[in-house]
């Protein structure tokens, strides 16, 4: 039996949370590192669970921490927890395999984007509901971007007006995501990339600065500060 949030919801959210967090420095797996006294994963799941369309949440946890994560999240929201894989893509595939029949919209959302507002979960889901097979939240790129060679010599300046920085949650019609994962080859860093490889259209919706990916110690410090503004 899979635990449910809103039984009338049409959205399953997969949460890859099995990464080590190497770029954050030594310590526990990233999803379990504290942010304002609570693990990143708790912050992330609380916000996902607050989105009214969400029927099911499936977490891909570090294999050694599956039982710990079940106990950790029991008071936060009803979730299913499965062991993740060696690559993000394998973790997403493991979570996808655990989605119960029912939800026809599947969102994939990094645990590391712990402060993502529920409204972004809803807006991505709504864009899929309205007929798009694959939807990604994006922000414009603010820095000037240079292409360089192996010796850090500048080859040229890229036209940034045509570039977007991509966040999660990424949303998909369930059958489209399942087919893309079935056909997946070398691991990619996002799921929309798998859909692009299938030759299918992916559309953008506005992202959120609060959906930043906590990657380096600076990001964790920034997230701590953002939480103090959020109360
Ligand atoms: N992830 C996962 N399984 C993996 C690798 C990553 O579920 N084998 C998850 C992470 O837990 C994270 C998301 O994918 O929520 C985005 O990955 P990233 O930010 O790169 O996190 P880590 O891989 O943990 O960090 P690092 O690359 O610095 O080790
Ligand atoms: Mg990683």
Tab-separated table of C-alpha atoms and ligand atoms in Angstrom:
chain	number	residue	atom	x	y	z
A	1	UNK	CA	0.000	0.000	0.000
A	2	UNK	CA	1.377	3.379	-0.976
A	3	UNK	CA	0.756	6.283	1.339
A	4	UNK	CA	-1.192	9.150	-0.215
A	5	UNK	CA	-1.552	12.849	0.441
A	6	UNK	CA	-4.519	14.104	-1.552
A	7	UNK	CA	-6.353	11.042	-2.927
A	8	UNK	CA	-7.970	13.257	-5.583
A	9	UNK	CA	-4.600	14.729	-6.641
A	10	UNK	CA	-3.215	13.818	-10.062
A	11	UNK	CA	0.491	14.398	-9.365
A	12	UNK	CA	3.259	12.092	-8.135
A	13	UNK	CA	6.463	13.829	-7.072
A	14	UNK	CA	9.720	11.873	-7.258
A	15	UNK	CA	12.443	13.233	-5.003
A	16	UNK	CA	15.986	12.128	-5.834
A	17	UNK	CA	17.751	12.451	-2.461
A	18	UNK	CA	20.436	9.768	-2.672
A	19	UNK	CA	23.442	11.947	-3.519
A	20	UNK	CA	26.509	12.256	-1.290
A	21	UNK	CA	26.890	16.026	-1.398
A	22	UNK	CA	30.589	15.936	-2.258
A	23	UNK	CA	30.638	19.629	-3.202
A	24	UNK	CA	29.182	20.542	0.191
A	25	UNK	CA	32.279	19.048	1.874
A	26	UNK	CA	32.639	16.108	4.287
A	27	UNK	CA	29.569	15.043	6.236
A	28	UNK	CA	26.283	13.171	5.966
A	29	UNK	CA	24.548	12.634	2.597
A	30	UNK	CA	23.403	16.070	1.410
A	31	UNK	CA	19.660	15.505	1.843
A	32	UNK	CA	20.273	14.775	5.528
A	33	UNK	CA	22.479	17.785	6.284
A	34	UNK	CA	20.909	20.316	8.620
A	35	UNK	CA	19.437	23.597	7.415
A	36	UNK	CA	18.169	25.731	10.299
A	37	UNK	CA	18.194	22.601	12.484
A	38	UNK	CA	16.276	20.278	10.153
A	39	UNK	CA	17.532	18.058	7.312
A	40	UNK	CA	17.281	19.543	3.805
A	41	UNK	CA	14.932	16.714	2.861
A	42	UNK	CA	12.429	17.703	5.562
A	43	UNK	CA	12.290	21.251	4.213
A	44	UNK	CA	11.836	19.956	0.670
A	45	UNK	CA	9.118	17.414	1.509
A	46	UNK	CA	7.148	19.845	3.667
A	47	UNK	CA	6.889	22.256	0.725
A	48	UNK	CA	5.994	19.546	-1.806
A	49	UNK	CA	3.299	18.202	0.517
A	50	UNK	CA	1.787	21.699	0.771
A	51	UNK	CA	1.003	21.706	-2.969
A	52	UNK	CA	-2.678	20.724	-3.270
A	53	UNK	CA	-2.351	18.617	-6.472
A	54	UNK	CA	0.133	16.193	-4.952
A	55	UNK	CA	-1.237	12.653	-4.559
A	56	UNK	CA	1.999	10.744	-3.867
A	57	UNK	CA	5.612	11.508	-2.915
A	58	UNK	CA	8.348	8.938	-3.592
A	59	UNK	CA	11.806	9.557	-2.139
A	60	UNK	CA	14.979	7.912	-3.486
A	61	UNK	CA	17.135	7.862	-0.355
A	62	UNK	CA	20.750	6.794	0.200
A	63	UNK	CA	20.546	2.977	0.355
A	64	UNK	CA	21.961	2.826	3.898
A	65	UNK	CA	19.471	5.439	5.135
A	66	UNK	CA	16.127	4.138	3.863
A	67	UNK	CA	14.773	3.201	7.296
A	68	UNK	CA	16.120	6.385	8.862
A	69	UNK	CA	14.452	8.498	6.150
A	70	UNK	CA	11.121	6.686	6.655
A	71	UNK	CA	11.212	7.518	10.353
A	72	UNK	CA	12.394	11.068	9.680
A	73	UNK	CA	9.532	11.845	7.300
A	74	UNK	CA	6.732	9.975	9.090
A	75	UNK	CA	5.682	13.103	11.040
A	76	UNK	CA	6.123	15.387	7.972
A	77	UNK	CA	4.012	13.749	5.228
A	78	UNK	CA	2.966	10.316	3.980
A	79	UNK	CA	5.794	9.253	1.652
A	80	UNK	CA	7.196	6.139	0.017
A	81	UNK	CA	10.948	5.664	0.398
A	82	UNK	CA	13.060	3.512	-1.933
A	83	UNK	CA	16.837	3.048	-2.191
A	84	UNK	CA	18.443	5.347	-4.775
A	85	UNK	CA	21.169	4.447	-7.262
A	86	UNK	CA	24.751	5.413	-8.032
A	87	UNK	CA	23.684	8.184	-10.437
A	88	UNK	CA	20.831	10.661	-10.145
A	89	UNK	CA	19.159	9.096	-13.188
A	90	UNK	CA	19.131	5.666	-11.517
A	91	UNK	CA	17.628	7.209	-8.380
A	92	UNK	CA	14.828	8.794	-10.432
A	93	UNK	CA	14.190	5.493	-12.228
A	94	UNK	CA	13.931	3.668	-8.886
A	95	UNK	CA	11.432	6.227	-7.585
A	96	UNK	CA	9.417	6.125	-10.817
A	97	UNK	CA	9.073	2.361	-10.500
A	98	UNK	CA	7.397	2.851	-7.101
A	99	UNK	CA	4.638	5.245	-8.267
A	100	UNK	CA	1.227	3.627	-7.758
A	101	UNK	CA	-1.415	3.491	-10.489
A	102	UNK	CA	-3.377	6.716	-10.528
A	103	UNK	CA	-1.356	9.891	-10.957
A	104	UNK	CA	-0.846	10.744	-14.644
A	105	UNK	CA	1.467	13.698	-13.993
A	106	UNK	CA	4.938	13.006	-12.596
A	107	UNK	CA	7.240	15.716	-11.266
A	108	UNK	CA	10.914	15.124	-10.522
A	109	UNK	CA	12.284	17.410	-7.836
A	110	UNK	CA	15.767	17.553	-6.297
A	111	UNK	CA	15.869	17.301	-2.506
A	112	UNK	CA	18.729	19.798	-2.799
A	113	UNK	CA	16.238	22.505	-3.912
A	114	UNK	CA	14.888	22.496	-0.386
A	115	UNK	CA	13.256	25.946	-0.377
A	116	UNK	CA	11.200	25.536	-3.560
A	117	UNK	CA	7.781	27.117	-2.978
A	118	UNK	CA	4.630	24.944	-3.276
A	119	UNK	CA	3.370	27.422	-5.906
A	120	UNK	CA	6.149	26.343	-8.295
A	121	UNK	CA	5.133	22.687	-7.864
A	122	UNK	CA	1.584	23.723	-8.763
A	123	UNK	CA	2.544	25.847	-11.765
A	124	UNK	CA	4.684	23.081	-13.314
A	125	UNK	CA	1.905	20.533	-12.706
A	126	UNK	CA	-0.670	22.888	-14.215
A	127	UNK	CA	1.420	23.354	-17.372
A	128	UNK	CA	1.527	19.552	-17.838
A	129	UNK	CA	-2.206	19.314	-17.091
A	130	UNK	CA	-2.906	21.922	-19.749
A	131	UNK	CA	-1.385	19.647	-22.401
A	132	UNK	CA	2.415	19.907	-22.397
A	133	UNK	CA	4.266	16.578	-22.237
A	134	UNK	CA	7.377	17.996	-20.568
A	135	UNK	CA	7.771	21.228	-18.588
A	136	UNK	CA	10.826	22.780	-16.933
A	137	UNK	CA	11.080	25.846	-14.651
A	138	UNK	CA	13.807	28.227	-15.792
A	139	UNK	CA	15.464	31.527	-14.966
A	140	UNK	CA	17.267	33.862	-17.353
A	141	UNK	CA	21.066	33.682	-17.211
A	142	UNK	CA	22.415	36.866	-15.628
A	143	UNK	CA	26.182	36.468	-16.088
A	144	UNK	CA	28.018	36.950	-19.363
A	145	UNK	CA	28.891	33.445	-20.605
A	146	UNK	CA	32.165	32.590	-22.374
A	147	UNK	CA	33.091	29.369	-24.126
A	148	UNK	CA	36.679	28.303	-23.316
A	149	UNK	CA	39.142	25.629	-24.453
A	150	UNK	CA	40.954	23.085	-22.258
A	151	UNK	CA	43.575	25.732	-21.422
A	152	UNK	CA	40.949	28.263	-20.202
A	153	UNK	CA	41.523	30.395	-23.291
A	154	UNK	CA	38.346	32.171	-24.399
A	155	UNK	CA	36.898	30.880	-27.656
A	156	UNK	CA	33.973	33.263	-27.746
A	157	UNK	CA	31.031	34.908	-26.017
A	158	UNK	CA	27.711	33.060	-26.032
A	159	UNK	CA	24.471	34.954	-26.712
A	160	UNK	CA	22.955	34.736	-23.248
A	161	UNK	CA	19.541	35.988	-24.353
A	162	UNK	CA	18.911	32.493	-25.736
A	163	UNK	CA	20.093	30.673	-22.576
A	164	UNK	CA	18.113	29.551	-19.538
A	165	UNK	CA	19.210	28.135	-16.185
A	166	UNK	CA	17.089	25.067	-15.459
A	167	UNK	CA	15.594	24.141	-12.102
A	168	UNK	CA	13.287	21.474	-10.720
A	169	UNK	CA	10.513	20.388	-10.325
A	170	UNK	CA	10.430	19.202	-13.915
A	171	UNK	CA	7.000	17.928	-14.904
A	172	UNK	CA	5.965	15.204	-17.344
A	173	UNK	CA	3.049	13.280	-18.609
A	174	UNK	CA	3.687	9.982	-16.852
A	175	UNK	CA	3.861	7.872	-20.013
A	176	UNK	CA	6.381	10.288	-21.559
A	177	UNK	CA	8.735	10.151	-18.565
A	178	UNK	CA	8.454	6.362	-18.345
A	179	UNK	CA	9.279	5.942	-22.045
A	180	UNK	CA	12.198	8.384	-21.781
A	181	UNK	CA	13.670	6.463	-18.829
A	182	UNK	CA	13.136	3.114	-20.572
A	183	UNK	CA	15.134	4.425	-23.541
A	184	UNK	CA	17.793	6.176	-21.410
A	185	UNK	CA	21.450	5.717	-22.258
A	186	UNK	CA	24.311	7.538	-20.548
A	187	UNK	CA	23.234	9.318	-17.367
A	188	UNK	CA	22.147	12.948	-17.737
A	189	UNK	CA	21.782	15.550	-15.001
A	190	UNK	CA	18.116	16.197	-15.702
A	191	UNK	CA	15.051	14.328	-16.877
A	192	UNK	CA	13.964	16.773	-19.551
A	193	UNK	CA	17.224	15.895	-21.323
A	194	UNK	CA	15.959	12.321	-21.722
A	195	UNK	CA	12.724	13.601	-23.255
A	196	UNK	CA	14.690	15.885	-25.614
A	197	UNK	CA	16.643	12.818	-26.763
A	198	UNK	CA	13.310	11.253	-27.722
A	199	UNK	CA	12.755	14.234	-30.020
A	200	UNK	CA	9.791	15.472	-27.984
A	201	UNK	CA	9.124	19.134	-27.148
A	202	UNK	CA	9.995	20.511	-23.713
A	203	UNK	CA	8.496	23.861	-22.685
A	204	UNK	CA	9.671	26.397	-20.102
A	205	UNK	CA	7.724	28.116	-17.318
A	206	UNK	CA	9.099	30.802	-14.988
A	207	UNK	CA	11.227	29.351	-12.183
A	208	UNK	CA	11.871	30.785	-8.727
A	209	UNK	CA	15.009	32.132	-7.101
A	210	UNK	CA	13.925	30.205	-3.991
A	211	UNK	CA	14.328	26.979	-5.996
A	212	UNK	CA	18.123	27.383	-5.942
A	213	UNK	CA	20.049	24.117	-5.742
A	214	UNK	CA	22.023	23.860	-2.534
A	215	UNK	CA	25.328	22.637	-3.915
A	216	UNK	CA	28.229	24.387	-2.150
A	217	UNK	CA	28.639	25.694	1.424
A	218	UNK	CA	27.779	29.211	0.204
A	219	UNK	CA	24.360	27.971	-0.983
A	220	UNK	CA	23.651	26.442	2.425
A	221	UNK	CA	24.537	29.730	4.135
A	222	UNK	CA	22.319	31.606	1.657
A	223	UNK	CA	19.421	29.206	2.302
A	224	UNK	CA	19.805	29.688	6.083
A	225	UNK	CA	19.563	33.427	5.548
A	226	UNK	CA	16.541	33.124	3.234
A	227	UNK	CA	14.734	31.112	5.912
A	228	UNK	CA	15.177	33.933	8.400
A	229	UNK	CA	13.352	36.252	5.944
A	230	UNK	CA	10.592	33.706	5.304
A	231	UNK	CA	8.890	33.703	8.714
B	1	LIG	N1	20.923	12.415	-6.379
B	1	LIG	C1	20.383	11.129	-6.229
B	1	LIG	N2	21.151	10.013	-6.492
B	1	LIG	C2	22.432	10.156	-6.888
B	1	LIG	C3	23.000	11.456	-7.064
B	1	LIG	C4	22.209	12.579	-6.803
B	1	LIG	O1	19.220	10.988	-5.848
B	1	LIG	N3	23.139	9.061	-7.099
B	1	LIG	C5	20.105	13.580	-6.029
B	1	LIG	C6	20.735	14.425	-4.933
B	1	LIG	O2	20.435	13.859	-3.644
B	1	LIG	C7	20.112	15.782	-5.166
B	1	LIG	C8	19.815	15.796	-6.671
B	1	LIG	O3	19.982	14.448	-7.137
B	1	LIG	O4	18.898	15.980	-4.452
B	1	LIG	C9	20.724	16.759	-7.418
B	1	LIG	O5	22.081	16.297	-7.302
B	1	LIG	P1	23.288	17.150	-6.711
B	1	LIG	O6	22.871	18.511	-6.358
B	1	LIG	O7	24.462	16.911	-7.611
B	1	LIG	O8	23.525	16.417	-5.291
B	1	LIG	P2	24.698	15.441	-4.874
B	1	LIG	O9	24.961	14.468	-5.975
B	1	LIG	O10	24.345	14.908	-3.532
B	1	LIG	O11	25.909	16.471	-4.707
B	1	LIG	P3	27.413	16.300	-5.261
B	1	LIG	O12	27.270	16.179	-6.771
B	1	LIG	O13	28.102	17.548	-4.811
B	1	LIG	O14	27.952	15.047	-4.616
B	2	LIG	MG1	25.696	15.186	-7.888
